[in-house]
Amino acid sequence: NGIIQGVTVKVIADTGAYASLGGPVLERACTHAAGPYQYDNFECDGKAFEERFQQLLTLSHEPVEGALDLVRYLSEKYPLCAASNSAYQHQLHRLEAAGMLPYFTHVFVSEEAGITKPDPGFFRWCFEKLGNPPKESVVMIGDSLTADMAGCENFGIAGCWFNFEGAAVPEDLKAWKVVDSLADVQKIL
């Protein structure tokens, strides 16, 4: 019906996106909201909320400790590519705002590919853009088990899972390596 109810904002707040995307700004789009941790008895125009959420999401970036050092290091040794399920302009802005964009030779996004990770078609599209390098020459470093590591497994390339939350490593994980700090990637590559 186009109305966002409290539970939706709670999910946004619980993912950390709420605060980083200007929770108070989003609250002002609602007819009633008592604060970032009060989720009851308010309604938002769903379309307006989504438009504002996407605008703020495009402006957001959360640098991860060691990320800039790692991309500098890797870019001196390897062609460095970003592969994301986000929108192209969003990904470019995030990399630029973090000072990382100059280190990447390619930025691949699902918006342009027309398909998302973990579908092998996304990876096939990326490989075609790169001139189809040998799969054994490529390593994907990713933080998502469901998009990145599953995608690596589905397409047959090495995956290095950045387990930044220190989660339990699933027994059936077929990642090439698991690291809990980006500094560890430098030791591997």
mmCIF file of C-alpha atoms in Angstrom:
data_model
loop_
_atom_site.group_PDB
_atom_site.id
_atom_site.type_symbol
_atom_site.label_atom_id
_atom_site.label_comp_id
_atom_site.label_asym_id
_atom_site.label_seq_id
_atom_site.Cartn_x
_atom_site.Cartn_y
_atom_site.Cartn_z
ATOM 1 C CA ASN A 1 0.000 0.000 0.000
ATOM 2 C CA GLY A 2 3.056 2.285 -0.117
ATOM 3 C CA ILE A 3 3.118 2.787 3.643
ATOM 4 C CA ILE A 4 6.253 1.907 5.604
ATOM 5 C CA GLN A 5 5.562 0.672 9.088
ATOM 6 C CA GLY A 6 7.824 0.702 12.150
ATOM 7 C CA VAL A 7 9.245 -2.739 11.613
ATOM 8 C CA THR A 8 10.880 -1.642 8.332
ATOM 9 C CA VAL A 9 12.688 1.235 10.005
ATOM 10 C CA LYS A 10 13.751 -1.100 12.793
ATOM 11 C CA VAL A 11 15.382 -3.393 10.259
ATOM 12 C CA ILE A 12 17.171 -0.418 8.705
ATOM 13 C CA ALA A 13 18.276 0.753 12.147
ATOM 14 C CA ASP A 14 19.466 -2.695 13.116
ATOM 15 C CA THR A 15 21.670 -2.987 10.023
ATOM 16 C CA GLY A 16 23.540 0.195 10.928
ATOM 17 C CA ALA A 17 22.365 1.878 7.750
ATOM 18 C CA TYR A 18 19.775 3.939 9.614
ATOM 19 C CA ALA A 19 22.251 6.063 11.553
ATOM 20 C CA SER A 20 24.812 6.305 8.770
ATOM 21 C CA LEU A 21 22.150 7.359 6.273
ATOM 22 C CA GLY A 22 20.803 10.176 8.403
ATOM 23 C CA GLY A 23 18.123 8.560 10.556
ATOM 24 C CA PRO A 24 16.747 11.938 11.659
ATOM 25 C CA VAL A 25 16.326 13.008 8.028
ATOM 26 C CA LEU A 26 14.380 9.858 7.289
ATOM 27 C CA GLU A 27 12.312 10.353 10.430
ATOM 28 C CA ARG A 28 11.214 13.762 9.177
ATOM 29 C CA ALA A 29 9.726 12.003 6.166
ATOM 30 C CA CYS A 30 7.455 10.134 8.563
ATOM 31 C CA THR A 31 4.221 11.439 9.987
ATOM 32 C CA HIS A 32 5.301 10.388 13.467
ATOM 33 C CA ALA A 33 8.518 9.010 14.893
ATOM 34 C CA ALA A 34 9.733 9.561 18.427
ATOM 35 C CA GLY A 35 13.395 8.797 17.748
ATOM 36 C CA PRO A 36 15.787 6.347 16.191
ATOM 37 C CA TYR A 37 14.923 3.631 18.681
ATOM 38 C CA GLN A 38 11.142 4.170 18.797
ATOM 39 C CA TYR A 39 9.461 2.198 16.048
ATOM 40 C CA ASP A 40 5.785 2.225 16.958
ATOM 41 C CA ASN A 41 2.889 4.339 15.742
ATOM 42 C CA PHE A 42 4.277 6.041 12.699
ATOM 43 C CA GLU A 43 3.835 5.843 8.986
ATOM 44 C CA CYS A 44 5.980 6.947 6.052
ATOM 45 C CA ASP A 45 5.259 7.419 2.399
ATOM 46 C CA GLY A 46 7.017 4.331 1.048
ATOM 47 C CA LYS A 47 7.996 5.854 -2.289
ATOM 48 C CA ALA A 48 9.378 9.059 -0.740
ATOM 49 C CA PHE A 49 11.197 7.061 1.916
ATOM 50 C CA GLU A 50 12.798 4.771 -0.695
ATOM 51 C CA GLU A 51 13.863 7.722 -2.859
ATOM 52 C CA ARG A 52 15.457 9.489 0.109
ATOM 53 C CA PHE A 53 17.030 6.266 1.358
ATOM 54 C CA GLN A 54 18.629 5.673 -2.053
ATOM 55 C CA GLN A 55 19.904 9.282 -2.193
ATOM 56 C CA LEU A 56 21.503 8.977 1.229
ATOM 57 C CA LEU A 57 22.823 5.511 0.487
ATOM 58 C CA THR A 58 24.612 6.860 -2.590
ATOM 59 C CA LEU A 59 26.283 9.494 -0.412
ATOM 60 C CA SER A 60 27.334 7.051 2.280
ATOM 61 C CA HIS A 61 30.545 5.148 2.722
ATOM 62 C CA GLU A 62 31.994 3.414 5.725
ATOM 63 C CA PRO A 63 35.754 2.923 5.389
ATOM 64 C CA VAL A 64 37.008 -0.335 6.814
ATOM 65 C CA GLU A 65 40.239 -0.229 8.786
ATOM 66 C CA GLY A 66 43.138 -1.115 6.526
ATOM 67 C CA ALA A 67 41.132 -0.978 3.291
ATOM 68 C CA LEU A 68 42.967 1.961 1.705
ATOM 69 C CA ASP A 69 46.359 0.477 2.602
ATOM 70 C CA LEU A 70 45.305 -2.849 1.134
ATOM 71 C CA VAL A 71 44.077 -1.448 -2.188
ATOM 72 C CA ARG A 72 47.276 0.599 -2.521
ATOM 73 C CA TYR A 73 49.349 -2.518 -1.891
ATOM 74 C CA LEU A 74 47.339 -4.789 -4.196
ATOM 75 C CA SER A 75 47.163 -2.240 -7.026
ATOM 76 C CA GLU A 76 50.952 -2.204 -7.213
ATOM 77 C CA LYS A 77 50.993 -5.977 -7.816
ATOM 78 C CA TYR A 78 47.721 -6.816 -9.586
ATOM 79 C CA PRO A 79 44.946 -5.308 -11.689
ATOM 80 C CA LEU A 80 42.365 -4.413 -9.050
ATOM 81 C CA CYS A 81 38.634 -4.650 -9.736
ATOM 82 C CA ALA A 82 35.572 -3.914 -7.627
ATOM 83 C CA ALA A 83 32.530 -6.156 -8.039
ATOM 84 C CA SER A 84 29.328 -5.038 -6.350
ATOM 85 C CA ASN A 85 25.605 -5.630 -6.364
ATOM 86 C CA SER A 86 25.062 -1.889 -5.988
ATOM 87 C CA ALA A 87 24.290 0.847 -8.489
ATOM 88 C CA TYR A 88 27.191 2.159 -10.579
ATOM 89 C CA GLN A 89 27.102 5.775 -9.345
ATOM 90 C CA HIS A 90 26.738 4.602 -5.763
ATOM 91 C CA GLN A 91 29.805 2.371 -6.021
ATOM 92 C CA LEU A 92 31.879 5.059 -7.770
ATOM 93 C CA HIS A 93 30.966 7.599 -5.089
ATOM 94 C CA ARG A 94 31.839 5.222 -2.262
ATOM 95 C CA LEU A 95 35.237 4.391 -3.754
ATOM 96 C CA GLU A 96 35.971 8.037 -4.532
ATOM 97 C CA ALA A 97 34.911 9.259 -1.081
ATOM 98 C CA ALA A 98 37.175 6.643 0.505
ATOM 99 C CA GLY A 99 40.103 7.726 -1.694
ATOM 100 C CA MET A 100 40.228 4.326 -3.393
ATOM 101 C CA LEU A 101 38.869 4.893 -6.890
ATOM 102 C CA PRO A 102 42.255 5.645 -8.543
ATOM 103 C CA TYR A 103 43.548 2.218 -7.511
ATOM 104 C CA PHE A 104 40.877 0.240 -9.374
ATOM 105 C CA THR A 105 41.232 -0.660 -13.030
ATOM 106 C CA HIS A 106 37.594 -1.754 -13.306
ATOM 107 C CA VAL A 107 34.369 -1.276 -11.351
ATOM 108 C CA PHE A 108 31.771 -3.955 -12.065
ATOM 109 C CA VAL A 109 28.228 -3.529 -10.782
ATOM 110 C CA SER A 110 25.122 -5.627 -11.101
ATOM 111 C CA GLU A 111 23.196 -2.601 -12.367
ATOM 112 C CA GLU A 112 25.283 -2.679 -15.567
ATOM 113 C CA ALA A 113 25.593 -6.456 -15.763
ATOM 114 C CA GLY A 114 21.843 -6.954 -15.468
ATOM 115 C CA ILE A 115 22.452 -9.806 -13.036
ATOM 116 C CA THR A 116 23.601 -10.017 -9.428
ATOM 117 C CA LYS A 117 26.132 -12.013 -7.451
ATOM 118 C CA PRO A 118 26.178 -14.926 -6.716
ATOM 119 C CA ASP A 119 24.844 -15.836 -10.154
ATOM 120 C CA PRO A 120 27.692 -17.162 -12.319
ATOM 121 C CA GLY A 121 26.413 -14.882 -15.077
ATOM 122 C CA PHE A 122 27.625 -11.835 -13.139
ATOM 123 C CA PHE A 123 31.127 -13.278 -12.899
ATOM 124 C CA ARG A 124 31.051 -14.385 -16.540
ATOM 125 C CA TRP A 125 30.163 -10.805 -17.532
ATOM 126 C CA CYS A 126 33.084 -9.450 -15.448
ATOM 127 C CA PHE A 127 35.489 -11.968 -16.972
ATOM 128 C CA GLU A 128 34.369 -11.073 -20.494
ATOM 129 C CA LYS A 129 35.068 -7.395 -19.737
ATOM 130 C CA LEU A 130 38.565 -8.426 -18.565
ATOM 131 C CA GLY A 131 39.291 -10.475 -21.691
ATOM 132 C CA ASN A 132 38.576 -13.833 -20.019
ATOM 133 C CA PRO A 133 41.657 -14.284 -17.838
ATOM 134 C CA PRO A 134 42.388 -17.789 -16.522
ATOM 135 C CA LYS A 135 40.141 -18.446 -13.519
ATOM 136 C CA GLU A 136 43.092 -19.661 -11.472
ATOM 137 C CA SER A 137 44.679 -16.205 -11.803
ATOM 138 C CA VAL A 138 41.786 -14.441 -10.040
ATOM 139 C CA VAL A 139 41.006 -14.084 -6.342
ATOM 140 C CA MET A 140 37.921 -12.327 -5.029
ATOM 141 C CA ILE A 141 38.109 -10.773 -1.582
ATOM 142 C CA GLY A 142 34.602 -10.343 -0.230
ATOM 143 C CA ASP A 143 32.672 -9.950 2.996
ATOM 144 C CA SER A 144 29.471 -11.705 1.966
ATOM 145 C CA LEU A 145 29.065 -15.447 2.216
ATOM 146 C CA THR A 146 25.883 -15.417 0.138
ATOM 147 C CA ALA A 147 26.962 -13.069 -2.666
ATOM 148 C CA ASP A 148 30.762 -13.191 -2.782
ATOM 149 C CA MET A 149 31.853 -16.602 -1.536
ATOM 150 C CA ALA A 150 28.864 -18.433 -3.028
ATOM 151 C CA GLY A 151 29.536 -16.585 -6.285
ATOM 152 C CA CYS A 152 33.184 -17.648 -6.263
ATOM 153 C CA GLU A 153 32.170 -21.243 -5.693
ATOM 154 C CA ASN A 154 29.463 -21.096 -8.372
ATOM 155 C CA PHE A 155 31.873 -19.662 -10.959
ATOM 156 C CA GLY A 156 34.947 -21.638 -9.960
ATOM 157 C CA ILE A 157 37.329 -18.928 -8.733
ATOM 158 C CA ALA A 158 39.211 -18.557 -5.451
ATOM 159 C CA GLY A 159 37.427 -16.623 -2.747
ATOM 160 C CA CYS A 160 38.955 -14.968 0.293
ATOM 161 C CA TRP A 161 36.260 -14.306 2.891
ATOM 162 C CA PHE A 162 36.831 -11.152 4.927
ATOM 163 C CA ASN A 163 35.108 -12.204 8.144
ATOM 164 C CA PHE A 164 35.141 -8.742 9.711
ATOM 165 C CA GLU A 165 32.455 -9.606 12.250
ATOM 166 C CA GLY A 166 34.317 -12.629 13.584
ATOM 167 C CA ALA A 167 31.392 -14.917 12.789
ATOM 168 C CA ALA A 168 31.648 -18.668 13.135
ATOM 169 C CA VAL A 169 33.051 -20.097 9.921
ATOM 170 C CA PRO A 170 30.496 -22.416 8.334
ATOM 171 C CA GLU A 171 31.739 -25.991 8.070
ATOM 172 C CA ASP A 172 30.696 -26.206 4.427
ATOM 173 C CA LEU A 173 32.467 -22.955 3.410
ATOM 174 C CA LYS A 174 34.574 -23.570 0.326
ATOM 175 C CA ALA A 175 36.515 -20.298 0.449
ATOM 176 C CA TRP A 176 40.194 -20.432 -0.498
ATOM 177 C CA LYS A 177 41.124 -18.365 2.579
ATOM 178 C CA VAL A 178 39.366 -16.751 5.547
ATOM 179 C CA VAL A 179 40.747 -13.576 7.128
ATOM 180 C CA ASP A 180 39.437 -11.428 9.939
ATOM 181 C CA SER A 181 41.598 -8.403 9.146
ATOM 182 C CA LEU A 182 42.534 -6.839 5.825
ATOM 183 C CA ALA A 183 46.180 -6.756 6.952
ATOM 184 C CA ASP A 184 46.074 -10.565 6.739
ATOM 185 C CA VAL A 185 45.341 -10.320 3.007
ATOM 186 C CA GLN A 186 48.737 -8.680 2.445
ATOM 187 C CA LYS A 187 50.385 -11.711 4.031
ATOM 188 C CA ILE A 188 48.574 -14.008 1.590
ATOM 189 C CA LEU A 189 48.899 -11.962 -1.606
#
